[in-house]
Amino acid sequence: MSSAFPAMKILQPLSTTRSPEKPLFDLLKSPSSFLGSASKLRFNAQKPSPSSSYSSSCHRPSTIVAVSDVVKEKKTLKSNSSLSNLLITKEEGLELYEDMVLGRAFEDMCAQMYYRGKMFGFVHLYNGQEAVSTGFIKLLKQEDYVCSTYRDHVHALSKGVPARAVMSELFGKTTGCCRGQGGSMHMFSKEHNLLGGFAFIGEGIPVATGAAFTSKYRREVLKEAGCDSVTLAFFGDGTCNNGQFFECLNMAALWKLPIVFVVENNLWAIGMSHLRATSDPEIWKKGPAFGMPGVHVDGMDVLKVREVAKEAIARARRGEGPTLVECETYRFRGHSLADPDELRDPAEKARYSARDPITALKKYMIENNLVNEAELKAIERRIDEVIEDAVEFGDKSPLPSRSQLLENVFADPKGFGIGPDGKYRCEDPKFTEGTAHV
Amino acid sequence: MLGIIKQKARCGVFPSSTVGQTLQRVRLSLFALRNYSTAPKEMTVREALNSALDEEMSADPKVFLMGEEVGEYQGAYKISKGLLEKYGPDRVFDTPITEAGFTGIGVGAAYYGLRPVIEFMTFNFSMQAIDHIINSAAKSNYMSAGQISVPIVFRGPNGAAAGVGAQHSQCYAAWYGSCPGLKVLAPYSSGDARGLLKAAIRDPDPVVFLENELLYGESFPVSAEALDSSFCLPIGKAKIEQEGKDVTITAFSKMVGYSLQAADILAKEGISAEVINLRSIRPLDRSTINASVRKTNRLVTVEEGFPQHGVGAEICASVIEESFGYLDAPVERIAGADVPMPYAANLERMAVPQVEDIVRAAKRACYRSAPMAATA
C-alpha cells in the first residue's frame, strides 16, 4: 500500500517556517487530492481547507470537537420537547423501533435454538446494544459498507440481510447467507455490503479501512462519479487495546478515509473489565491523538446515537475524514452462550437493564404522542411472525450436500488460473491432459 | 512378588519417596489378588494441566502465567482455575486483547531469566503473535550464538473444536513443527499432559504446547508415578500406545483416541495395528516410527490439520528415506480436508478425519479393501 504512495512515507509534520511558495517535494506530481493531504499541505497557508478546524495531517488538534456539542444541544432540546424540536418523525421512529425489536427478538430466539441444539459452536448475542446498530446502520444506503466482529447477527439484520438467511446460516443450512459455511461469526453479504463477521477482534478494522480506501480510490483515481460510500467499522472495548486499531486510526486520518470507527464499549471483554485492561479507559480521547474527532455518546439511547451518527457519516461523505465514536452500551447476556457470566456485578446489570434502549424509545415516542401502544404492539407481533417464519425456514432447509465441502475454496473453479485465451485453464481439456502450453 | 518388593525396600534400592508408591502398588495388587476392583486414579486433561501448572509455579517462583482471561475468569477453558487465588495477580496476569504485545512481553521476560507460560485462547490467535514466537523466541538462541536462551512455553487449544468455524479450527502442528528453534509438543492423555507440560516449563528453550479443546474434559487413568510432582516426560520420544504387527498408525492429540478405536475395529477383522502417540512433533521421534515400520511394513499417518505440508507428509518422507526397503505398501496419509473448516455440522464432520477413515486407510495399506475409488 505505502509503496503506491511514496509521498506519504516522507511526510513530516510541517514546521511553520516552511514557506508556501517553496514546494514540499518535487516528486509530488499527481494533482489528485487523494495523495492527500500532501497537496493541501503545500498550499496550506494560502488555502486553508474548511476541514482544518477538525484536523489536518500536519498538526494535531487540541480539543474534542463540535460533534459532542451538537449532541449536548440536542439533549437539552429533547428534555423540553415540543413537537417542532423532536428528533425524529413518526415514520423514522417506527422504523427504528421495528429494527431494534427485530434485533432483540432474533437474539432471544437464537438463545432458545441454541439450548435446543439447533445452533452450535460460538454464538454471541447482542441484547442490549441494539441502539448502536440501529442508530448507525439505519442512516446508511445500500452501497455503504458495514464491517463487524463475531457479534454480528444484528448488524446483518439492520443492514438488510433477511432474517431467514441469517437464521438458516446459524442452523448451518445451505440456504444461509453463506451457504452454511460461515456460521454465527462469519456473516458476509455482497448484496447488502456486509463485510463480515470476523472472529478475531481487530481483524475487521483494517478490512473496513480498506473498504473506505476503495470508495475514496474509486471516486478520485478511477473518477467514478457519485461514489461516496461510507464504511462503518463496529468493534468493542477490548479491541481498542489491539495494535491494529491504532494502526488504522493513523492511516484513516492520514488519508482522510470515509470511515466511522464505532466503538461499542460494553465495558467487558469476556470476563475482563475494560478498566482492568486499559490504561486510559476513555476511548474517544484516542481519536484526537491521531488527528480525528473523538466523540462519546450514550449508547443506550438510540436517538442520541442517531444524532452523532448523522454528523459522523455526513462528515465522512463530504470527504473530511474519519471519526471515532465511543458508544457506552451494555450487553445484557454473557459474552457468548457458553459464558457463565459470573464476574459481572448484578447491580451493574440491573442499572443498565433499566436503560433498555427499546423501552426508552417506546417511552419517548408515546410521551411525545408520535405513536400509540397499539401500533407498537402491531410491530412486535409482526416481528414475532418474521422470526417464527425464519426458524421454520431454517428448519425446513436442507443441510449442505456432500459436494459442497470442496466448493468455494477458490473463485477460480480448480485453482489453475486463467489461460492465454482468457478462460479458466481447468476448462481446457489439453491442460489437464498435460499437453497444453503452460 | 510381595516378598521381592519388601526385600528390595529393606535393601534401600528404592529411594524413600517411591517406597510409599511401591507399598501403594503392593496394596493394589493385594486387592487384585482378593479380586477387589480398585479403579486406578482417573484425571481429566484439564485437571492434569491445572495440577502441572500449579506444581511448577509453586516449585519455581520465576514461572508466571500470562494470557487472556487466565485470572479472574479462571481460564477461558478453566485450565488455570484457582491459580489467581493461590499465586496472586503478580504471577497470574490477565492481559488486554493484544496477542502480539503480551507474547512479545513474555519473550522479553524470558530473555532475562524468567519462565513465562503464555496462554493463547486458541492457537488461531497465535497468528497475531507469530512474529514473536518465530523471530523473537525460536531464532534467538541461534542468532545470539547461545548467549540468549528463551525458556518460554506457549500453550493453548489447537485444532478443531465443535462448530466454531474456519477462523477457530486450524491445526498449527505443521506450521510450528517446521521451524527450527522451537520444540512442539502435542499431548493426548492426562498423563501426557502433565508430564509434557512440566517438561516444557522446565525446558530452557521455547516450547509450543498444543492442547485440544475437546480433550480437556476427557478422563484418563493416571499412574501413581504420574501424580508425583517431579514427574516429567522426555521431549522427543513417542509412545507406543498399543503394540501390533500388521500396520503402524501414527497420530497425535485427539487423533490418538480415534486411532485406538480404529485399532479395536481392525483387531476384530484380524488386523493387528500398532498405534504410536507421537507426543512430540518437533523433535519428531523418527527412530521409534522407523523401528515400528520395519516391524509392521505398513504405515498410516493420521492428523487433523491440512494435508499439504502436514505432519504426515514429514513422517512419510522420513520413512521413505530411512526404511524404504521395508515398506510393503504405499504410506497412507489421513488428514483434514483441504478446505477452511466449514461451519455446517455435517460438512464439519466430513472435513475432519473420523474413525472409519482410519480403518479404511489401514485396510488399504493391508491390501484388504476395495480400490480407493469405490470408497470415496
mmCIF file of N, CA, C and O in Angstrom, chain A residues 148 193 260 303:
data_model
loop_
_atom_site.group_PDB
_atom_site.id
_atom_site.type_symbol
_atom_site.label_atom_id
_atom_site.label_comp_id
_atom_site.label_asym_id
_atom_site.label_seq_id
_atom_site.Cartn_x
_atom_site.Cartn_y
_atom_site.Cartn_z
ATOM 1 N N SER A 148 -17.945 -5.836 10.838
ATOM 2 C CA SER A 148 -18.267 -6.089 12.243
ATOM 3 C C SER A 148 -17.360 -7.172 12.823
ATOM 4 O O SER A 148 -16.375 -7.575 12.233
ATOM 5 N N ASN A 193 -23.611 -5.404 1.150
ATOM 6 C CA ASN A 193 -22.324 -4.813 1.520
ATOM 7 C C ASN A 193 -22.003 -4.984 2.994
ATOM 8 O O ASN A 193 -21.546 -4.090 3.682
ATOM 9 N N VAL A 260 -16.221 5.564 9.685
ATOM 10 C CA VAL A 260 -16.541 5.915 11.063
ATOM 11 C C VAL A 260 -16.177 4.712 11.917
ATOM 12 O O VAL A 260 -16.653 3.599 11.664
ATOM 13 N N LEU A 303 -31.676 7.647 20.003
ATOM 14 C CA LEU A 303 -31.784 8.967 19.386
ATOM 15 C C LEU A 303 -30.484 9.738 19.476
ATOM 16 O O LEU A 303 -30.055 10.402 18.542
#
